[in-house]
Amino acid sequence: QVQLVESGGGLVQAGGSLRLSCVASGRTFSSYAMGWFRQAPGKEREFVAAISWSGSNTKYADSVKGRFTISRDIPENTLYLQMNGLKPEDTAVYTCAAERTYVEVPRTRAVLYTYWGQGTQVTVSS
């Protein structure tokens, strides 16, 4: 079992920045691929960013490419999402996910993840 706890959400003005964190516990963090997803009110959950177990490969949704950066600190068992240039349309609950795999291709589909956090709210005002 892996437990995931997100933090770092909040209210920010358009153009601002936030850094989300996801702390993992329970298993060897390095053997898990990780991802960030978000869900806005009335909308389906969507993929944001993913990183392979080694941290060597990343993938982003087109809507956040160039603005968001996913990274991981393996010794600290922590996944990050640095969000710059935030827009009102980025407003959503952001959730991290984990799946034990040594496949180097980042996982962009929610169905491929077993473990999920509770989410953290990000609100961007215009």
mmCIF file of N, CA and C in Angstrom:
data_model
loop_
_atom_site.group_PDB
_atom_site.id
_atom_site.type_symbol
_atom_site.label_atom_id
_atom_site.label_comp_id
_atom_site.label_asym_id
_atom_site.label_seq_id
_atom_site.Cartn_x
_atom_site.Cartn_y
_atom_site.Cartn_z
ATOM 1 N N GLN A 1 0.826 -1.200 0.000
ATOM 2 C CA GLN A 1 0.000 0.000 0.000
ATOM 3 C C GLN A 1 0.859 1.248 0.000
ATOM 4 N N VAL A 2 0.378 2.254 -0.688
ATOM 5 C CA VAL A 2 1.033 3.562 -0.724
ATOM 6 C C VAL A 2 0.013 4.607 -0.301
ATOM 7 N N GLN A 3 0.418 5.466 0.607
ATOM 8 C CA GLN A 3 -0.430 6.585 1.005
ATOM 9 C C GLN A 3 0.144 7.870 0.404
ATOM 10 N N LEU A 4 -0.734 8.678 -0.166
ATOM 11 C CA LEU A 4 -0.329 9.914 -0.828
ATOM 12 C C LEU A 4 -1.054 11.093 -0.184
ATOM 13 N N VAL A 5 -0.296 12.116 0.158
ATOM 14 C CA VAL A 5 -0.890 13.309 0.773
ATOM 15 C C VAL A 5 -0.391 14.540 0.043
ATOM 16 N N GLU A 6 -1.322 15.285 -0.558
ATOM 17 C CA GLU A 6 -0.967 16.491 -1.293
ATOM 18 C C GLU A 6 -1.040 17.724 -0.395
ATOM 19 N N SER A 7 -0.295 18.740 -0.787
ATOM 20 C CA SER A 7 -0.347 20.038 -0.130
ATOM 21 C C SER A 7 0.139 21.095 -1.111
ATOM 22 N N GLY A 8 -0.055 22.354 -0.734
ATOM 23 C CA GLY A 8 0.453 23.436 -1.548
ATOM 24 C C GLY A 8 -0.581 24.188 -2.361
ATOM 25 N N GLY A 9 -1.808 23.710 -2.344
ATOM 26 C CA GLY A 9 -2.843 24.420 -3.076
ATOM 27 C C GLY A 9 -3.212 25.729 -2.404
ATOM 28 N N GLY A 10 -4.022 26.520 -3.081
ATOM 29 C CA GLY A 10 -4.454 27.790 -2.514
ATOM 30 C C GLY A 10 -5.050 28.692 -3.551
ATOM 31 N N LEU A 11 -5.208 29.949 -3.164
ATOM 32 C CA LEU A 11 -5.771 30.968 -4.043
ATOM 33 C C LEU A 11 -4.645 31.849 -4.557
ATOM 34 N N VAL A 12 -4.604 32.040 -5.864
ATOM 35 C CA VAL A 12 -3.550 32.855 -6.471
ATOM 36 C C VAL A 12 -4.144 33.644 -7.624
ATOM 37 N N GLN A 13 -3.561 34.797 -7.902
ATOM 38 C CA GLN A 13 -4.023 35.599 -9.023
ATOM 39 C C GLN A 13 -3.471 35.046 -10.333
ATOM 40 N N ALA A 14 -4.165 35.333 -11.400
ATOM 41 C CA ALA A 14 -3.702 34.913 -12.717
ATOM 42 C C ALA A 14 -2.287 35.435 -12.956
ATOM 43 N N GLY A 15 -1.459 34.553 -13.514
ATOM 44 C CA GLY A 15 -0.066 34.884 -13.735
ATOM 45 C C GLY A 15 0.850 34.473 -12.602
ATOM 46 N N GLY A 16 0.260 34.100 -11.479
ATOM 47 C CA GLY A 16 1.043 33.705 -10.319
ATOM 48 C C GLY A 16 1.531 32.274 -10.388
ATOM 49 N N SER A 17 2.166 31.840 -9.289
ATOM 50 C CA SER A 17 2.762 30.508 -9.226
ATOM 51 C C SER A 17 2.374 29.802 -7.936
ATOM 52 N N LEU A 18 2.353 28.497 -8.018
ATOM 53 C CA LEU A 18 2.179 27.637 -6.853
ATOM 54 C C LEU A 18 3.028 26.394 -7.056
ATOM 55 N N ARG A 19 3.450 25.781 -5.952
ATOM 56 C CA ARG A 19 4.127 24.493 -6.042
ATOM 57 C C ARG A 19 3.375 23.492 -5.186
ATOM 58 N N LEU A 20 2.869 22.468 -5.846
ATOM 59 C CA LEU A 20 2.179 21.396 -5.153
ATOM 60 C C LEU A 20 3.170 20.316 -4.752
ATOM 61 N N SER A 21 2.906 19.707 -3.609
ATOM 62 C CA SER A 21 3.724 18.592 -3.141
ATOM 63 C C SER A 21 2.826 17.390 -2.889
ATOM 64 N N CYS A 22 3.395 16.220 -3.059
ATOM 65 C CA CYS A 22 2.694 14.962 -2.789
ATOM 66 C C CYS A 22 3.689 14.052 -2.075
ATOM 67 N N VAL A 23 3.449 13.833 -0.793
ATOM 68 C CA VAL A 23 4.339 12.995 -0.006
ATOM 69 C C VAL A 23 3.803 11.566 0.014
ATOM 70 N N ALA A 24 4.671 10.628 -0.314
ATOM 71 C CA ALA A 24 4.288 9.220 -0.362
ATOM 72 C C ALA A 24 4.870 8.468 0.818
ATOM 73 N N SER A 25 4.116 7.535 1.323
ATOM 74 C CA SER A 25 4.600 6.700 2.418
ATOM 75 C C SER A 25 4.071 5.286 2.235
ATOM 76 N N GLY A 26 4.756 4.347 2.843
ATOM 77 C CA GLY A 26 4.270 2.982 2.850
ATOM 78 C C GLY A 26 5.078 2.020 2.009
ATOM 79 N N ARG A 27 5.668 2.489 0.929
ATOM 80 C CA ARG A 27 6.446 1.599 0.070
ATOM 81 C C ARG A 27 7.649 2.348 -0.485
ATOM 82 N N THR A 28 8.455 1.641 -1.225
ATOM 83 C CA THR A 28 9.633 2.253 -1.835
ATOM 84 C C THR A 28 9.186 3.213 -2.927
ATOM 85 N N PHE A 29 9.370 4.477 -2.675
ATOM 86 C CA PHE A 29 8.888 5.518 -3.580
ATOM 87 C C PHE A 29 9.517 5.402 -4.954
ATOM 88 N N SER A 30 10.760 4.987 -5.017
ATOM 89 C CA SER A 30 11.481 5.004 -6.288
ATOM 90 C C SER A 30 10.939 4.007 -7.295
ATOM 91 N N SER A 31 10.169 3.025 -6.871
ATOM 92 C CA SER A 31 9.683 2.017 -7.809
ATOM 93 C C SER A 31 8.298 2.363 -8.366
ATOM 94 N N TYR A 32 7.858 3.580 -8.122
ATOM 95 C CA TYR A 32 6.525 3.983 -8.539
ATOM 96 C C TYR A 32 6.573 5.101 -9.577
ATOM 97 N N ALA A 33 5.820 4.909 -10.659
ATOM 98 C CA ALA A 33 5.546 6.007 -11.570
ATOM 99 C C ALA A 33 4.501 6.903 -10.921
ATOM 100 N N MET A 34 4.584 8.208 -11.201
ATOM 101 C CA MET A 34 3.698 9.160 -10.533
ATOM 102 C C MET A 34 3.053 10.090 -11.548
ATOM 103 N N GLY A 35 1.916 10.628 -11.153
ATOM 104 C CA GLY A 35 1.241 11.566 -12.040
ATOM 105 C C GLY A 35 0.405 12.563 -11.261
ATOM 106 N N TRP A 36 0.075 13.652 -11.936
ATOM 107 C CA TRP A 36 -0.852 14.654 -11.414
ATOM 108 C C TRP A 36 -2.057 14.723 -12.344
ATOM 109 N N PHE A 37 -3.221 14.762 -11.733
ATOM 110 C CA PHE A 37 -4.473 14.925 -12.461
ATOM 111 C C PHE A 37 -5.253 16.057 -11.803
ATOM 112 N N ARG A 38 -6.222 16.599 -12.523
ATOM 113 C CA ARG A 38 -7.050 17.649 -11.944
ATOM 114 C C ARG A 38 -8.494 17.488 -12.385
ATOM 115 N N GLN A 39 -9.374 18.021 -11.556
ATOM 116 C CA GLN A 39 -10.791 17.971 -11.878
ATOM 117 C C GLN A 39 -11.440 19.290 -11.468
ATOM 118 N N ALA A 40 -12.007 19.959 -12.436
ATOM 119 C CA ALA A 40 -12.723 21.209 -12.199
ATOM 120 C C ALA A 40 -14.202 20.905 -11.979
ATOM 121 N N PRO A 41 -14.911 21.800 -11.315
ATOM 122 C CA PRO A 41 -16.339 21.560 -11.070
ATOM 123 C C PRO A 41 -17.105 21.331 -12.368
ATOM 124 N N GLY A 42 -17.878 20.262 -12.386
ATOM 125 C CA GLY A 42 -18.692 19.960 -13.550
ATOM 126 C C GLY A 42 -17.936 19.360 -14.723
ATOM 127 N N LYS A 43 -16.650 19.086 -14.526
ATOM 128 C CA LYS A 43 -15.847 18.527 -15.605
ATOM 129 C C LYS A 43 -15.249 17.190 -15.195
ATOM 130 N N GLU A 44 -14.826 16.439 -16.177
ATOM 131 C CA GLU A 44 -14.184 15.163 -15.900
ATOM 132 C C GLU A 44 -12.733 15.387 -15.458
ATOM 133 N N ARG A 45 -12.229 14.396 -14.753
ATOM 134 C CA ARG A 45 -10.821 14.447 -14.352
ATOM 135 C C ARG A 45 -9.943 14.402 -15.598
ATOM 136 N N GLU A 46 -8.885 15.201 -15.588
ATOM 137 C CA GLU A 46 -7.994 15.222 -16.732
ATOM 138 C C GLU A 46 -6.538 15.108 -16.304
ATOM 139 N N PHE A 47 -5.767 14.565 -17.201
ATOM 140 C CA PHE A 47 -4.337 14.392 -16.991
ATOM 141 C C PHE A 47 -3.639 15.740 -17.027
ATOM 142 N N VAL A 48 -2.655 15.922 -16.137
ATOM 143 C CA VAL A 48 -1.865 17.142 -16.112
ATOM 144 C C VAL A 48 -0.403 16.859 -16.454
ATOM 145 N N ALA A 49 0.222 15.962 -15.683
ATOM 146 C CA ALA A 49 1.642 15.673 -15.887
ATOM 147 C C ALA A 49 1.963 14.316 -15.286
ATOM 148 N N ALA A 50 3.003 13.684 -15.818
ATOM 149 C CA ALA A 50 3.423 12.382 -15.306
ATOM 150 C C ALA A 50 4.932 12.271 -15.373
ATOM 151 N N ILE A 51 5.466 11.421 -14.498
ATOM 152 C CA ILE A 51 6.913 11.210 -14.440
ATOM 153 C C ILE A 51 7.174 9.730 -14.225
ATOM 154 N N SER A 52 8.206 9.220 -14.866
ATOM 155 C CA SER A 52 8.534 7.808 -14.742
ATOM 156 C C SER A 52 9.153 7.509 -13.385
ATOM 157 N N TRP A 53 9.289 6.235 -13.071
ATOM 158 C CA TRP A 53 9.794 5.846 -11.753
ATOM 159 C C TRP A 53 11.186 6.396 -11.498
ATOM 160 N N SER A 54 12.002 6.508 -12.545
ATOM 161 C CA SER A 54 13.371 6.985 -12.382
ATOM 162 C C SER A 54 13.453 8.504 -12.373
ATOM 163 N N GLY A 55 12.391 9.159 -12.837
ATOM 164 C CA GLY A 55 12.430 10.603 -12.969
ATOM 165 C C GLY A 55 13.027 11.068 -14.283
ATOM 166 N N SER A 56 13.433 10.130 -15.118
ATOM 167 C CA SER A 56 14.117 10.487 -16.357
ATOM 168 C C SER A 56 13.181 10.939 -17.464
ATOM 169 N N ASN A 57 11.943 10.529 -17.378
ATOM 170 C CA ASN A 57 10.978 10.852 -18.430
ATOM 171 C C ASN A 57 9.752 11.535 -17.849
ATOM 172 N N THR A 58 9.293 12.567 -18.544
ATOM 173 C CA THR A 58 8.108 13.298 -18.131
ATOM 174 C C THR A 58 7.193 13.520 -19.324
ATOM 175 N N LYS A 59 5.933 13.792 -19.018
ATOM 176 C CA LYS A 59 4.977 14.090 -20.079
ATOM 177 C C LYS A 59 3.955 15.071 -19.512
ATOM 178 N N TYR A 60 3.473 15.971 -20.379
ATOM 179 C CA TYR A 60 2.551 17.015 -19.948
ATOM 180 C C TYR A 60 1.349 17.102 -20.872
ATOM 181 N N ALA A 61 0.241 17.530 -20.302
ATOM 182 C CA ALA A 61 -0.900 17.870 -21.128
ATOM 183 C C ALA A 61 -0.554 19.113 -21.928
ATOM 184 N N ASP A 62 -1.090 19.218 -23.126
ATOM 185 C CA ASP A 62 -0.796 20.378 -23.974
ATOM 186 C C ASP A 62 -1.177 21.693 -23.284
ATOM 187 N N SER A 63 -2.210 21.657 -22.474
ATOM 188 C CA SER A 63 -2.708 22.874 -21.843
ATOM 189 C C SER A 63 -1.764 23.450 -20.793
ATOM 190 N N VAL A 64 -0.828 22.618 -20.298
ATOM 191 C CA VAL A 64 0.079 23.092 -19.248
ATOM 192 C C VAL A 64 1.535 23.083 -19.696
ATOM 193 N N LYS A 65 1.792 22.568 -20.874
ATOM 194 C CA LYS A 65 3.170 22.451 -21.355
ATOM 195 C C LYS A 65 3.826 23.817 -21.411
ATOM 196 N N GLY A 66 5.040 23.899 -20.866
ATOM 197 C CA GLY A 66 5.761 25.166 -20.844
ATOM 198 C C GLY A 66 5.464 26.013 -19.621
ATOM 199 N N ARG A 67 4.427 25.658 -18.870
ATOM 200 C CA ARG A 67 4.080 26.411 -17.667
ATOM 201 C C ARG A 67 4.263 25.578 -16.395
ATOM 202 N N PHE A 68 3.999 24.288 -16.478
ATOM 203 C CA PHE A 68 4.086 23.402 -15.320
ATOM 204 C C PHE A 68 5.314 22.503 -15.448
ATOM 205 N N THR A 69 5.890 22.138 -14.298
ATOM 206 C CA THR A 69 7.022 21.221 -14.273
ATOM 207 C C THR A 69 6.804 20.178 -13.183
ATOM 208 N N ILE A 70 6.870 18.914 -13.574
ATOM 209 C CA ILE A 70 6.756 17.830 -12.608
ATOM 210 C C ILE A 70 8.152 17.335 -12.264
ATOM 211 N N SER A 71 8.359 17.022 -10.988
ATOM 212 C CA SER A 71 9.655 16.502 -10.553
ATOM 213 C C SER A 71 9.439 15.638 -9.318
ATOM 214 N N ARG A 72 10.487 14.913 -8.952
ATOM 215 C CA ARG A 72 10.382 14.073 -7.767
ATOM 216 C C ARG A 72 11.695 14.076 -7.014
ATOM 217 N N ASP A 73 11.600 14.006 -5.697
ATOM 218 C CA ASP A 73 12.751 13.901 -4.814
ATOM 219 C C ASP A 73 12.642 12.528 -4.169
ATOM 220 N N ILE A 74 13.386 11.579 -4.696
ATOM 221 C CA ILE A 74 13.245 10.199 -4.238
ATOM 222 C C ILE A 74 13.629 10.027 -2.780
ATOM 223 N N PRO A 75 14.753 10.577 -2.307
ATOM 224 C CA PRO A 75 15.079 10.411 -0.876
ATOM 225 C C PRO A 75 14.018 10.995 0.047
ATOM 226 N N GLU A 76 13.323 12.041 -0.426
ATOM 227 C CA GLU A 76 12.307 12.679 0.405
ATOM 228 C C GLU A 76 10.921 12.099 0.161
ATOM 229 N N ASN A 77 10.827 11.116 -0.737
ATOM 230 C CA ASN A 77 9.527 10.495 -1.064
ATOM 231 C C ASN A 77 8.483 11.529 -1.466
ATOM 232 N N THR A 78 8.899 12.517 -2.232
ATOM 233 C CA THR A 78 7.998 13.618 -2.559
ATOM 234 C C THR A 78 7.944 13.878 -4.057
ATOM 235 N N LEU A 79 6.741 14.085 -4.537
ATOM 236 C CA LEU A 79 6.475 14.475 -5.918
ATOM 237 C C LEU A 79 6.072 15.948 -5.904
ATOM 238 N N TYR A 80 6.527 16.692 -6.904
ATOM 239 C CA TYR A 80 6.213 18.115 -6.982
ATOM 240 C C TYR A 80 5.534 18.453 -8.310
ATOM 241 N N LEU A 81 4.770 19.538 -8.274
ATOM 242 C CA LEU A 81 4.256 20.135 -9.498
ATOM 243 C C LEU A 81 4.433 21.640 -9.351
ATOM 244 N N GLN A 82 5.409 22.178 -10.063
ATOM 245 C CA GLN A 82 5.630 23.611 -10.073
ATOM 246 C C GLN A 82 4.736 24.212 -11.145
ATOM 247 N N MET A 83 3.875 25.132 -10.746
ATOM 248 C CA MET A 83 2.921 25.723 -11.670
ATOM 249 C C MET A 83 3.188 27.212 -11.788
ATOM 250 N N ASN A 84 3.578 27.637 -12.968
ATOM 251 C CA ASN A 84 3.848 29.037 -13.247
ATOM 252 C C ASN A 84 2.853 29.558 -14.285
ATOM 253 N N GLY A 85 2.705 30.866 -14.339
ATOM 254 C CA GLY A 85 1.805 31.438 -15.329
ATOM 255 C C GLY A 85 0.391 30.910 -15.205
ATOM 256 N N LEU A 86 -0.099 30.813 -13.991
ATOM 257 C CA LEU A 86 -1.415 30.213 -13.774
ATOM 258 C C LEU A 86 -2.527 31.027 -14.412
ATOM 259 N N LYS A 87 -3.534 30.314 -14.907
ATOM 260 C CA LYS A 87 -4.682 30.906 -15.574
ATOM 261 C C LYS A 87 -5.961 30.508 -14.830
ATOM 262 N N PRO A 88 -7.018 31.286 -14.951
ATOM 263 C CA PRO A 88 -8.275 30.903 -14.292
ATOM 264 C C PRO A 88 -8.738 29.500 -14.675
ATOM 265 N N GLU A 89 -8.470 29.081 -15.883
ATOM 266 C CA GLU A 89 -8.882 27.747 -16.312
ATOM 267 C C GLU A 89 -8.075 26.638 -15.667
ATOM 268 N N ASP A 90 -7.037 26.977 -14.919
ATOM 269 C CA ASP A 90 -6.291 25.967 -14.159
ATOM 270 C C ASP A 90 -6.968 25.653 -12.825
ATOM 271 N N THR A 91 -8.002 26.400 -12.486
ATOM 272 C CA THR A 91 -8.718 26.163 -11.239
ATOM 273 C C THR A 91 -9.308 24.762 -11.214
ATOM 274 N N ALA A 92 -8.954 23.996 -10.168
ATOM 275 C CA ALA A 92 -9.400 22.606 -10.055
ATOM 276 C C ALA A 92 -8.869 22.009 -8.762
ATOM 277 N N VAL A 93 -9.341 20.817 -8.460
ATOM 278 C CA VAL A 93 -8.731 20.009 -7.407
ATOM 279 C C VAL A 93 -7.641 19.173 -8.069
ATOM 280 N N TYR A 94 -6.437 19.297 -7.558
ATOM 281 C CA TYR A 94 -5.285 18.583 -8.112
ATOM 282 C C TYR A 94 -4.971 17.382 -7.225
ATOM 283 N N THR A 95 -4.816 16.225 -7.863
ATOM 284 C CA THR A 95 -4.603 14.977 -7.152
ATOM 285 C C THR A 95 -3.392 14.253 -7.715
ATOM 286 N N CYS A 96 -2.576 13.708 -6.829
ATOM 287 C CA CYS A 96 -1.446 12.915 -7.303
ATOM 288 C C CYS A 96 -1.823 11.429 -7.288
ATOM 289 N N ALA A 97 -1.135 10.674 -8.131
ATOM 290 C CA ALA A 97 -1.409 9.249 -8.267
ATOM 291 C C ALA A 97 -0.106 8.486 -8.413
ATOM 292 N N ALA A 98 -0.138 7.206 -8.039
ATOM 293 C CA ALA A 98 1.068 6.381 -8.098
ATOM 294 C C ALA A 98 0.738 4.981 -8.582
ATOM 295 N N GLU A 99 1.697 4.407 -9.293
ATOM 296 C CA GLU A 99 1.563 3.038 -9.760
ATOM 297 C C GLU A 99 2.934 2.404 -9.758
ATOM 298 N N ARG A 100 3.024 1.192 -9.181
ATOM 299 C CA ARG A 100 4.322 0.516 -9.130
ATOM 300 C C ARG A 100 4.641 -0.056 -10.502
ATOM 301 N N THR A 101 5.685 0.453 -11.130
ATOM 302 C CA THR A 101 6.091 -0.024 -12.437
ATOM 303 C C THR A 101 7.482 0.467 -12.740
ATOM 304 N N TYR A 102 8.230 -0.325 -13.485
ATOM 305 C CA TYR A 102 9.546 0.081 -13.954
ATOM 306 C C TYR A 102 9.526 0.446 -15.439
ATOM 307 N N VAL A 103 8.350 0.591 -15.980
ATOM 308 C CA VAL A 103 8.231 1.054 -17.358
ATOM 309 C C VAL A 103 8.590 2.533 -17.386
ATOM 310 N N GLU A 104 9.436 2.918 -18.315
ATOM 311 C CA GLU A 104 9.933 4.283 -18.358
ATOM 312 C C GLU A 104 8.984 5.263 -19.060
ATOM 313 N N VAL A 105 7.957 4.768 -19.676
ATOM 314 C CA VAL A 105 7.010 5.653 -20.347
ATOM 315 C C VAL A 105 6.066 6.234 -19.305
ATOM 316 N N PRO A 106 6.006 7.566 -19.163
ATOM 317 C CA PRO A 106 5.092 8.173 -18.188
ATOM 318 C C PRO A 106 3.637 7.821 -18.489
ATOM 319 N N ARG A 107 2.881 7.574 -17.436
ATOM 320 C CA ARG A 107 1.491 7.119 -17.588
ATOM 321 C C ARG A 107 0.540 8.309 -17.561
ATOM 322 N N THR A 108 -0.209 8.473 -18.630
ATOM 323 C CA THR A 108 -1.104 9.614 -18.763
ATOM 324 C C THR A 108 -2.569 9.261 -18.531
ATOM 325 N N ARG A 109 -2.892 8.011 -18.418
ATOM 326 C CA ARG A 109 -4.272 7.559 -18.230
ATOM 327 C C ARG A 109 -4.539 7.243 -16.774
ATOM 328 N N ALA A 110 -5.594 7.825 -16.223
ATOM 329 C CA ALA A 110 -5.923 7.634 -14.816
ATOM 330 C C ALA A 110 -6.160 6.174 -14.477
ATOM 331 N N VAL A 111 -6.708 5.426 -15.391
ATOM 332 C CA VAL A 111 -7.040 4.025 -15.131
ATOM 333 C C VAL A 111 -5.799 3.185 -14.854
ATOM 334 N N LEU A 112 -4.634 3.681 -15.233
ATOM 335 C CA LEU A 112 -3.397 2.929 -15.028
ATOM 336 C C LEU A 112 -2.795 3.132 -13.651
ATOM 337 N N TYR A 113 -3.385 3.996 -12.848
ATOM 338 C CA TYR A 113 -2.875 4.260 -11.506
ATOM 339 C C TYR A 113 -3.731 3.568 -10.455
ATOM 340 N N THR A 114 -3.057 3.004 -9.465
ATOM 341 C CA THR A 114 -3.757 2.308 -8.393
ATOM 342 C C THR A 114 -3.980 3.178 -7.168
ATOM 343 N N TYR A 115 -3.001 4.005 -6.840
ATOM 344 C CA TYR A 115 -3.035 4.767 -5.597
ATOM 345 C C TYR A 115 -3.276 6.249 -5.879
ATOM 346 N N TRP A 116 -4.140 6.844 -5.058
ATOM 347 C CA TRP A 116 -4.540 8.232 -5.248
ATOM 348 C C TRP A 116 -4.552 8.982 -3.927
ATOM 349 N N GLY A 117 -4.189 10.257 -3.992
ATOM 350 C CA GLY A 117 -4.314 11.109 -2.834
ATOM 351 C C GLY A 117 -5.717 11.686 -2.738
ATOM 352 N N GLN A 118 -5.912 12.571 -1.764
ATOM 353 C CA GLN A 118 -7.227 13.185 -1.539
ATOM 354 C C GLN A 118 -7.421 14.457 -2.352
ATOM 355 N N GLY A 119 -6.343 15.049 -2.789
ATOM 356 C CA GLY A 119 -6.443 16.245 -3.611
ATOM 357 C C GLY A 119 -6.223 17.527 -2.840
ATOM 358 N N THR A 120 -5.823 18.569 -3.566
ATOM 359 C CA THR A 120 -5.638 19.890 -2.994
ATOM 360 C C THR A 120 -6.233 20.910 -3.971
ATOM 361 N N GLN A 121 -6.958 21.880 -3.425
ATOM 362 C CA GLN A 121 -7.665 22.842 -4.259
ATOM 363 C C GLN A 121 -6.733 23.944 -4.733
ATOM 364 N N VAL A 122 -6.791 24.216 -6.019
ATOM 365 C CA VAL A 122 -6.082 25.355 -6.618
ATOM 366 C C VAL A 122 -7.129 26.265 -7.251
ATOM 367 N N THR A 123 -7.119 27.516 -6.830
ATOM 368 C CA THR A 123 -8.061 28.500 -7.373
ATOM 369 C C THR A 123 -7.282 29.678 -7.921
ATOM 370 N N VAL A 124 -7.515 29.985 -9.186
ATOM 371 C CA VAL A 124 -6.822 31.091 -9.846
ATOM 372 C C VAL A 124 -7.849 32.171 -10.174
ATOM 373 N N SER A 125 -7.660 33.341 -9.619
ATOM 374 C CA SER A 125 -8.587 34.444 -9.856
ATOM 375 C C SER A 125 -8.110 35.301 -11.026
ATOM 376 N N SER A 126 -9.072 35.861 -11.726
ATOM 377 C CA SER A 126 -8.718 36.680 -12.897
ATOM 378 C C SER A 126 -8.502 38.132 -12.532
#
